[in-house]
Amino acid sequence: MEEITWGNTLSVVLTGLVVVFAALVILIFLVWLMGKIFIAIGNKKNKEQEQQKQDARRQAQQAMADQAKADQVKTEQAGTGQIEEGIPPEVVAAISAAVAVVMEESAPGAAYTIQRVQRAGVGRSAWGNAGLAAQLSPFDR
Amino acid sequence: MIDTFLTSITELARTSGIAQLFTMDGLLNLAMIAIACVLLYLAIAKQYEPLLLLPIAFGMLLVNLPLGAVMDPPTTVIKPLTDEIQESAQYAMIELQDAAGNLLNGFYQDKNASVSGGLLYYLYQGVKLGIYPPLIFLGIGTMTDFGPLIANPKSFLLGAAAQLGIFVTFIGAVCLGFNYQEAASIGIIGGADGPTAIYTTGMLAPHLLGPIAVAAYSYMALVPVIQPPIMRLLTTKKERSVVMKQLRPVSKVERIFFPVVVTLIVCLMVPSATPLIGMLMLGNLMRESGVVDRLVKTAQNELMNIITIFLGVTVGATATAENFLNLQTLGILALGLCAFSIGTAGGVLFGKLMYLFSGGKVNPLIGSAGVSAVPMAARVSQKVGAETNPTNFLLMHAMGPNVAGVIGSAVAAGVLIAIFK
């Protein structure tokens, strides 16, 4: 197109605007459609995940209830000597939490029961003190 | 000895660039060097798009140094073959054909008289052959987040409306006496996208590369000055204070699909836009896939920086006194400003339409961001919106039309190249 006329000029402008708008309107439709599809897929996935979470929660509650019942039976059978006298319930709770953390790290999901809480000894041996000092003051040397 | 010394010095001075500066052509060169220095000042002191304006200005400076020959093409000297040359057996035989296709023997290439081209001439081939702008687009793709556009695809309309400036300016340029190829190259300044403007001009009117690049990058730097008055003029306070609904989050899969879909649609519809859109979307796919981090880093840093230097210096080097110091350049600068302003107005007016049809949910200020100039134009929308309502954050909403403008201007460039090349 070489000849400069109003007709040619306006047809270029019209062609340009129509093609730009057409291309972008098609893109709007496709991107909108893509969004709808992926949102629908995402919602379905979320629902399934929510359902799985609910099932897992229900199972865990059931397992905890069963465990509590079993512990109660064991405690009744073994009498009241499971926790050494003089250890306050707060210490028992802290020890249970620490055990739970360690068990979760080493064997995730494994079921266990704390059978007994008792003092292992009073104070530390000389070797124990030396080891502790070495661990706690590494920069004093 | 003194005589010989003085003769040598005189001869050196007479053939130096300094002596050439005081001829008529030299004075024009001096004027161009002064313009280059002004552009250097704007790039360094005012920081107007310094990444490109600085190399452009320096390229302009280099090409206007008399006898520097940095943009000279190579010359091949062909002479009739003599017995003496034939005996030396050290010549490159040339076979020529006359108009009827008959072979003309007896010529050779005089390698001593032949001159290899200047440094920038060879680097310029990347612009001339349309190699650098798509590579810049590759880097831009790795840095662009199309999330806001995917979340609100209607933004594409604003990106299209802001291309109005390109076509209205095309008419203006034709009226001012430019031919179609030149008018299309000038109009594309309205796309506010440097690489697209350079790519289109390189294809259609390479002799205008200098003024068009300078106009495009100067006006892009002046977006915060040019756009706000137009935006305020075309909108009411009520429209400017519209707070838009927060955009939905976009999943990774959508982000990965987007560049593929855009490439397929745009490149099939407008094949001549393939180099620009293809590279832009390749860069974006590399970014969103998350599996080629090393390539993404290279594309957005080393590769882009190297190409930016080559592109800037060589585009600047096309601005010789002969090409730049004429009324055409003034026309291009004026038309470029019109293109920017009309593009901004087109975006804002379409934004007003969307405001009406959406029942007041769309802030028309985001329309002005449709003129590419990423992310400056989006920042301007945010700033003007915040003037009316300081708690209004339009930035993310404006990024949608902003990146749609990049695609829109590449499509417009593709259409113009397809028609006029």
Tab-separated table of N, CA and C in Angstrom, chain B residues 54-165:
chain	number	residue	atom	x	y	z
B	54	LEU	N	21.064	7.107	28.411
B	54	LEU	CA	22.516	7.334	28.500
B	54	LEU	C	23.258	6.701	27.314
B	55	PRO	N	23.062	5.388	27.048
B	55	PRO	CA	23.743	4.847	25.851
B	55	PRO	C	23.282	5.494	24.548
B	56	ILE	N	21.981	5.853	24.456
B	56	ILE	CA	21.498	6.501	23.226
B	56	ILE	C	22.248	7.818	23.017
B	57	ALA	N	22.334	8.612	24.096
B	57	ALA	CA	22.995	9.917	23.984
B	57	ALA	C	24.464	9.744	23.629
B	58	PHE	N	25.101	8.721	24.204
B	58	PHE	CA	26.531	8.542	23.927
B	58	PHE	C	26.752	8.034	22.504
B	59	GLY	N	25.838	7.178	22.042
B	59	GLY	CA	25.909	6.720	20.648
B	59	GLY	C	25.795	7.907	19.703
B	60	MET	N	24.888	8.831	20.069
B	60	MET	CA	24.688	10.045	19.266
B	60	MET	C	25.972	10.877	19.251
B	61	LEU	N	26.613	10.953	20.398
B	61	LEU	CA	27.866	11.705	20.508
B	61	LEU	C	28.948	11.070	19.619
B	62	LEU	N	29.065	9.739	19.715
B	62	LEU	CA	30.127	9.037	18.975
B	62	LEU	C	29.968	9.192	17.463
B	63	VAL	N	28.735	9.047	16.995
B	63	VAL	CA	28.528	9.056	15.545
B	63	VAL	C	28.734	10.445	14.953
B	64	ASN	N	28.645	11.460	15.798
B	64	ASN	CA	28.801	12.818	15.285
B	64	ASN	C	30.207	13.375	15.445
B	65	LEU	N	31.129	12.511	15.887
B	65	LEU	CA	32.531	12.938	15.929
B	65	LEU	C	33.092	12.773	14.517
B	66	PRO	N	33.531	13.865	13.882
B	66	PRO	CA	34.014	13.758	12.497
B	66	PRO	C	35.161	12.750	12.383
B	67	LEU	N	35.132	11.965	11.336
B	67	LEU	CA	36.158	10.965	11.012
B	67	LEU	C	36.199	9.780	11.979
B	68	GLY	N	35.281	9.750	12.924
B	68	GLY	CA	35.240	8.620	13.865
B	68	GLY	C	34.848	7.347	13.155
B	69	ALA	N	33.978	7.472	12.167
B	69	ALA	CA	33.573	6.359	11.296
B	69	ALA	C	33.030	5.145	12.039
B	70	VAL	N	32.398	5.376	13.211
B	70	VAL	CA	31.914	4.219	13.981
B	70	VAL	C	30.712	3.550	13.335
B	71	MET	N	29.993	4.286	12.479
B	71	MET	CA	28.807	3.684	11.849
B	71	MET	C	29.018	3.450	10.355
B	72	ASP	N	30.257	3.611	9.887
B	72	ASP	CA	30.488	3.450	8.451
B	72	ASP	C	30.334	1.983	8.033
B	73	PRO	N	29.637	1.743	6.931
B	73	PRO	CA	29.533	0.361	6.441
B	73	PRO	C	30.854	-0.065	5.809
B	74	PRO	N	31.080	-1.356	5.680
B	74	PRO	CA	32.325	-1.794	5.026
B	74	PRO	C	32.286	-1.450	3.534
B	75	THR	N	33.465	-1.197	2.957
B	75	THR	CA	33.497	-0.940	1.511
B	75	THR	C	34.379	-1.984	0.833
B	76	THR	N	33.939	-2.439	-0.307
B	76	THR	CA	34.711	-3.409	-1.078
B	76	THR	C	35.141	-2.736	-2.376
B	77	VAL	N	36.460	-2.686	-2.609
B	77	VAL	CA	36.954	-2.023	-3.822
B	77	VAL	C	37.296	-3.090	-4.860
B	78	ILE	N	36.673	-2.989	-6.008
B	78	ILE	CA	36.905	-3.957	-7.084
B	78	ILE	C	37.600	-3.245	-8.241
B	79	LYS	N	38.711	-3.834	-8.693
B	79	LYS	CA	39.486	-3.196	-9.767
B	79	LYS	C	39.715	-4.196	-10.899
B	80	PRO	N	39.989	-3.683	-12.089
B	80	PRO	CA	40.322	-4.608	-13.203
B	80	PRO	C	41.639	-5.319	-12.906
B	81	LEU	N	41.692	-6.575	-13.244
B	81	LEU	CA	42.876	-7.387	-12.965
B	81	LEU	C	44.005	-7.029	-13.936
B	82	THR	N	45.197	-6.718	-13.393
B	82	THR	CA	46.350	-6.407	-14.246
B	82	THR	C	47.320	-7.578	-14.214
B	83	ASP	N	48.253	-7.592	-15.146
B	83	ASP	CA	49.244	-8.689	-15.189
B	83	ASP	C	50.046	-8.744	-13.894
B	84	GLU	N	50.396	-7.550	-13.416
B	84	GLU	CA	51.218	-7.460	-12.205
B	84	GLU	C	50.517	-8.127	-11.005
B	85	ILE	N	49.249	-7.822	-10.864
B	85	ILE	CA	48.457	-8.400	-9.761
B	85	ILE	C	48.329	-9.903	-9.971
B	86	GLN	N	48.113	-10.297	-11.241
B	86	GLN	CA	47.929	-11.713	-11.536
B	86	GLN	C	49.196	-12.499	-11.193
B	87	GLU	N	50.346	-11.892	-11.460
B	87	GLU	CA	51.622	-12.557	-11.169
B	87	GLU	C	51.849	-12.718	-9.677
B	88	SER	N	51.374	-11.703	-8.904
B	88	SER	CA	51.585	-11.785	-7.448
B	88	SER	C	50.788	-12.939	-6.847
B	89	ALA	N	49.782	-13.399	-7.546
B	89	ALA	CA	48.950	-14.531	-7.115
B	89	ALA	C	48.339	-14.313	-5.738
B	90	GLN	N	48.217	-13.045	-5.323
B	90	GLN	CA	47.612	-12.764	-4.026
B	90	GLN	C	46.443	-11.805	-4.213
B	91	TYR	N	45.384	-12.321	-4.737
B	91	TYR	CA	44.217	-11.471	-4.945
B	91	TYR	C	42.962	-12.341	-4.861
B	92	ALA	N	41.852	-11.686	-4.573
B	92	ALA	CA	40.584	-12.406	-4.533
B	92	ALA	C	39.879	-12.171	-5.853
B	93	MET	N	39.708	-13.242	-6.597
B	93	MET	CA	39.067	-13.139	-7.906
B	93	MET	C	37.588	-12.812	-7.724
B	94	ILE	N	37.103	-11.917	-8.548
B	94	ILE	CA	35.683	-11.553	-8.473
B	94	ILE	C	35.022	-11.931	-9.779
B	95	GLU	N	33.904	-12.560	-9.691
B	95	GLU	CA	33.145	-12.839	-10.911
B	95	GLU	C	31.928	-11.934	-10.914
B	96	LEU	N	31.807	-11.168	-11.978
B	96	LEU	CA	30.662	-10.261	-12.079
B	96	LEU	C	29.794	-10.704	-13.246
B	97	GLN	N	28.541	-10.373	-13.163
B	97	GLN	CA	27.644	-10.673	-14.274
B	97	GLN	C	27.073	-9.370	-14.792
B	98	ASP	N	26.943	-9.257	-16.079
B	98	ASP	CA	26.287	-8.061	-16.607
B	98	ASP	C	24.775	-8.268	-16.573
B	99	ALA	N	24.048	-7.267	-17.072
B	99	ALA	CA	22.588	-7.323	-16.983
B	99	ALA	C	22.020	-8.545	-17.704
B	100	ALA	N	22.712	-8.974	-18.763
B	100	ALA	CA	22.211	-10.123	-19.527
B	100	ALA	C	22.604	-11.459	-18.899
B	101	GLY	N	23.390	-11.404	-17.826
B	101	GLY	CA	23.782	-12.638	-17.142
B	101	GLY	C	25.087	-13.211	-17.650
B	102	ASN	N	25.794	-12.466	-18.528
B	102	ASN	CA	27.093	-12.961	-19.016
B	102	ASN	C	28.167	-12.738	-17.959
B	103	LEU	N	29.051	-13.713	-17.841
B	103	LEU	CA	30.102	-13.639	-16.836
B	103	LEU	C	31.177	-12.652	-17.272
B	104	LEU	N	31.560	-11.737	-16.375
B	104	LEU	CA	32.625	-10.788	-16.688
B	104	LEU	C	33.835	-11.137	-15.826
B	105	ASN	N	34.849	-11.661	-16.436
B	105	ASN	CA	36.057	-11.990	-15.684
B	105	ASN	C	37.003	-10.802	-15.704
B	106	GLY	N	38.099	-10.949	-15.032
B	106	GLY	CA	39.128	-9.926	-15.099
B	106	GLY	C	38.991	-8.848	-14.053
B	107	PHE	N	38.381	-9.168	-12.924
B	107	PHE	CA	38.296	-8.203	-11.815
B	107	PHE	C	38.846	-8.854	-10.551
B	108	TYR	N	39.329	-8.032	-9.661
B	108	TYR	CA	39.778	-8.576	-8.374
B	108	TYR	C	39.424	-7.588	-7.270
B	109	GLN	N	39.387	-8.116	-6.023
B	109	GLN	CA	39.081	-7.253	-4.881
B	109	GLN	C	40.379	-6.702	-4.306
B	110	ASP	N	40.513	-5.385	-4.317
B	110	ASP	CA	41.705	-4.756	-3.745
B	110	ASP	C	41.531	-4.669	-2.231
B	111	LYS	N	42.161	-5.634	-1.551
B	111	LYS	CA	41.948	-5.708	-0.103
B	111	LYS	C	42.572	-4.537	0.634
B	112	ASN	N	43.612	-3.965	0.076
B	112	ASN	CA	44.239	-2.818	0.751
B	112	ASN	C	43.333	-1.599	0.715
B	113	ALA	N	42.610	-1.459	-0.393
B	113	ALA	CA	41.716	-0.292	-0.515
B	113	ALA	C	40.368	-0.543	0.159
B	114	SER	N	39.991	-1.820	0.324
B	114	SER	CA	38.716	-2.125	0.968
B	114	SER	C	38.801	-1.808	2.454
B	115	VAL	N	37.688	-1.303	3.016
B	115	VAL	CA	37.688	-0.912	4.433
B	115	VAL	C	36.618	-1.707	5.163
B	116	SER	N	36.985	-2.232	6.345
B	116	SER	CA	35.952	-2.920	7.134
B	116	SER	C	35.114	-1.859	7.851
B	117	GLY	N	33.880	-2.205	8.188
B	117	GLY	CA	32.952	-1.218	8.765
B	117	GLY	C	33.313	-0.817	10.190
B	118	GLY	N	32.626	0.223	10.675
B	118	GLY	CA	32.853	0.689	12.040
B	118	GLY	C	32.209	-0.238	13.056
B	119	LEU	N	32.651	-0.131	14.300
B	119	LEU	CA	32.164	-1.007	15.374
B	119	LEU	C	30.632	-0.962	15.482
B	120	LEU	N	30.100	0.244	15.530
B	120	LEU	CA	28.656	0.351	15.751
B	120	LEU	C	27.846	-0.097	14.539
B	121	TYR	N	28.482	-0.086	13.356
B	121	TYR	CA	27.779	-0.566	12.169
B	121	TYR	C	27.412	-2.037	12.355
B	122	TYR	N	28.378	-2.801	12.881
B	122	TYR	CA	28.126	-4.238	13.057
B	122	TYR	C	27.124	-4.480	14.184
B	123	LEU	N	27.279	-3.723	15.284
B	123	LEU	CA	26.323	-3.888	16.388
B	123	LEU	C	24.919	-3.472	15.938
B	124	TYR	N	24.862	-2.517	15.023
B	124	TYR	CA	23.568	-1.999	14.557
B	124	TYR	C	22.759	-3.054	13.785
B	125	GLN	N	23.464	-4.057	13.267
B	125	GLN	CA	22.744	-5.095	12.511
B	125	GLN	C	21.686	-5.777	13.385
B	126	GLY	N	21.927	-5.804	14.686
B	126	GLY	CA	20.943	-6.393	15.611
B	126	GLY	C	19.646	-5.604	15.647
B	127	VAL	N	19.752	-4.292	15.420
B	127	VAL	CA	18.542	-3.458	15.367
B	127	VAL	C	17.907	-3.605	13.984
B	128	LYS	N	18.768	-3.497	12.972
B	128	LYS	CA	18.285	-3.514	11.590
B	128	LYS	C	17.564	-4.821	11.264
B	129	LEU	N	18.104	-5.920	11.782
B	129	LEU	CA	17.501	-7.218	11.480
B	129	LEU	C	16.413	-7.605	12.497
B	130	GLY	N	16.121	-6.691	13.410
B	130	GLY	CA	15.046	-6.962	14.383
B	130	GLY	C	15.406	-8.020	15.404
B	131	ILE	N	16.664	-8.016	15.867
B	131	ILE	CA	17.099	-9.037	16.841
B	131	ILE	C	17.030	-8.508	18.274
B	132	TYR	N	17.503	-7.286	18.502
B	132	TYR	CA	17.576	-6.790	19.888
B	132	TYR	C	16.214	-6.595	20.562
B	133	PRO	N	15.245	-5.918	19.892
B	133	PRO	CA	13.984	-5.677	20.622
B	133	PRO	C	13.308	-6.961	21.137
B	134	PRO	N	13.228	-8.031	20.326
B	134	PRO	CA	12.625	-9.243	20.884
B	134	PRO	C	13.424	-9.807	22.070
B	135	LEU	N	14.760	-9.656	22.031
B	135	LEU	CA	15.554	-10.158	23.161
B	135	LEU	C	15.285	-9.333	24.418
B	136	ILE	N	15.083	-8.020	24.220
B	136	ILE	CA	14.706	-7.174	25.362
B	136	ILE	C	13.350	-7.640	25.907
B	137	PHE	N	12.450	-7.993	24.984
B	137	PHE	CA	11.131	-8.486	25.402
B	137	PHE	C	11.257	-9.785	26.200
B	138	LEU	N	12.244	-10.604	25.848
B	138	LEU	CA	12.471	-11.837	26.613
B	138	LEU	C	12.750	-11.479	28.071
B	139	GLY	N	13.634	-10.503	28.258
B	139	GLY	CA	13.964	-10.063	29.617
B	139	GLY	C	12.763	-9.460	30.316
B	140	ILE	N	11.991	-8.649	29.569
B	140	ILE	CA	10.804	-8.023	30.174
B	140	ILE	C	9.822	-9.117	30.619
B	141	GLY	N	9.698	-10.155	29.783
B	141	GLY	CA	8.794	-11.265	30.121
B	141	GLY	C	9.176	-11.917	31.437
B	142	THR	N	10.482	-12.047	31.692
B	142	THR	CA	10.911	-12.695	32.941
B	142	THR	C	10.667	-11.797	34.150
B	143	MET	N	10.412	-10.508	33.889
B	143	MET	CA	10.217	-9.589	35.016
B	143	MET	C	8.753	-9.191	35.196
B	144	THR	N	7.886	-9.646	34.260
B	144	THR	CA	6.489	-9.184	34.308
B	144	THR	C	5.598	-10.176	35.031
B	145	ASP	N	4.770	-9.620	35.915
B	145	ASP	CA	3.781	-10.434	36.613
B	145	ASP	C	2.430	-10.188	35.929
B	146	PHE	N	1.941	-11.183	35.218
B	146	PHE	CA	0.654	-11.020	34.529
B	146	PHE	C	-0.517	-11.362	35.453
B	147	GLY	N	-0.224	-11.633	36.715
B	147	GLY	CA	-1.266	-12.006	37.688
B	147	GLY	C	-2.459	-11.055	37.703
B	148	PRO	N	-2.232	-9.724	37.828
B	148	PRO	CA	-3.382	-8.805	37.874
B	148	PRO	C	-4.233	-8.863	36.607
B	149	LEU	N	-3.602	-9.151	35.472
B	149	LEU	CA	-4.344	-9.235	34.209
B	149	LEU	C	-5.152	-10.533	34.151
B	150	ILE	N	-4.558	-11.616	34.670
B	150	ILE	CA	-5.272	-12.900	34.677
B	150	ILE	C	-6.458	-12.806	35.653
B	151	ALA	N	-6.228	-12.110	36.781
B	151	ALA	CA	-7.296	-11.988	37.778
B	151	ALA	C	-8.441	-11.128	37.253
B	152	ASN	N	-8.120	-10.143	36.428
B	152	ASN	CA	-9.167	-9.264	35.890
B	152	ASN	C	-8.963	-9.108	34.380
B	153	PRO	N	-9.372	-10.122	33.587
B	153	PRO	CA	-9.077	-10.107	32.145
B	153	PRO	C	-9.695	-8.927	31.408
B	154	LYS	N	-10.715	-8.287	32.011
B	154	LYS	CA	-11.330	-7.132	31.327
B	154	LYS	C	-10.303	-6.015	31.118
B	155	SER	N	-9.213	-6.069	31.892
B	155	SER	CA	-8.154	-5.057	31.736
B	155	SER	C	-7.604	-5.030	30.316
B	156	PHE	N	-7.731	-6.157	29.611
B	156	PHE	CA	-7.252	-6.217	28.225
B	156	PHE	C	-7.883	-5.108	27.390
B	157	LEU	N	-9.167	-4.804	27.684
B	157	LEU	CA	-9.881	-3.788	26.907
B	157	LEU	C	-9.209	-2.428	27.053
B	158	LEU	N	-8.749	-2.144	28.277
B	158	LEU	CA	-8.091	-0.850	28.508
B	158	LEU	C	-6.751	-0.815	27.782
B	159	GLY	N	-6.077	-1.978	27.764
B	159	GLY	CA	-4.805	-2.081	27.039
B	159	GLY	C	-5.014	-1.868	25.549
B	160	ALA	N	-6.178	-2.272	25.043
B	160	ALA	CA	-6.475	-2.087	23.616
B	160	ALA	C	-6.872	-0.633	23.347
B	161	ALA	N	-7.701	-0.067	24.250
B	161	ALA	CA	-8.204	1.300	24.035
B	161	ALA	C	-7.060	2.312	24.021
B	162	ALA	N	-6.043	2.053	24.838
B	162	ALA	CA	-4.935	3.003	24.916
B	162	ALA	C	-4.074	2.992	23.656
B	163	GLN	N	-4.326	2.025	22.761
B	163	GLN	CA	-3.575	2.005	21.496
B	163	GLN	C	-4.177	2.986	20.486
B	164	LEU	N	-5.266	3.632	20.897
B	164	LEU	CA	-5.917	4.623	20.029
B	164	LEU	C	-4.905	5.686	19.584
B	165	GLY	N	-4.010	6.041	20.502
B	165	GLY	CA	-3.005	7.065	20.212
B	165	GLY	C	-2.167	6.705	18.993
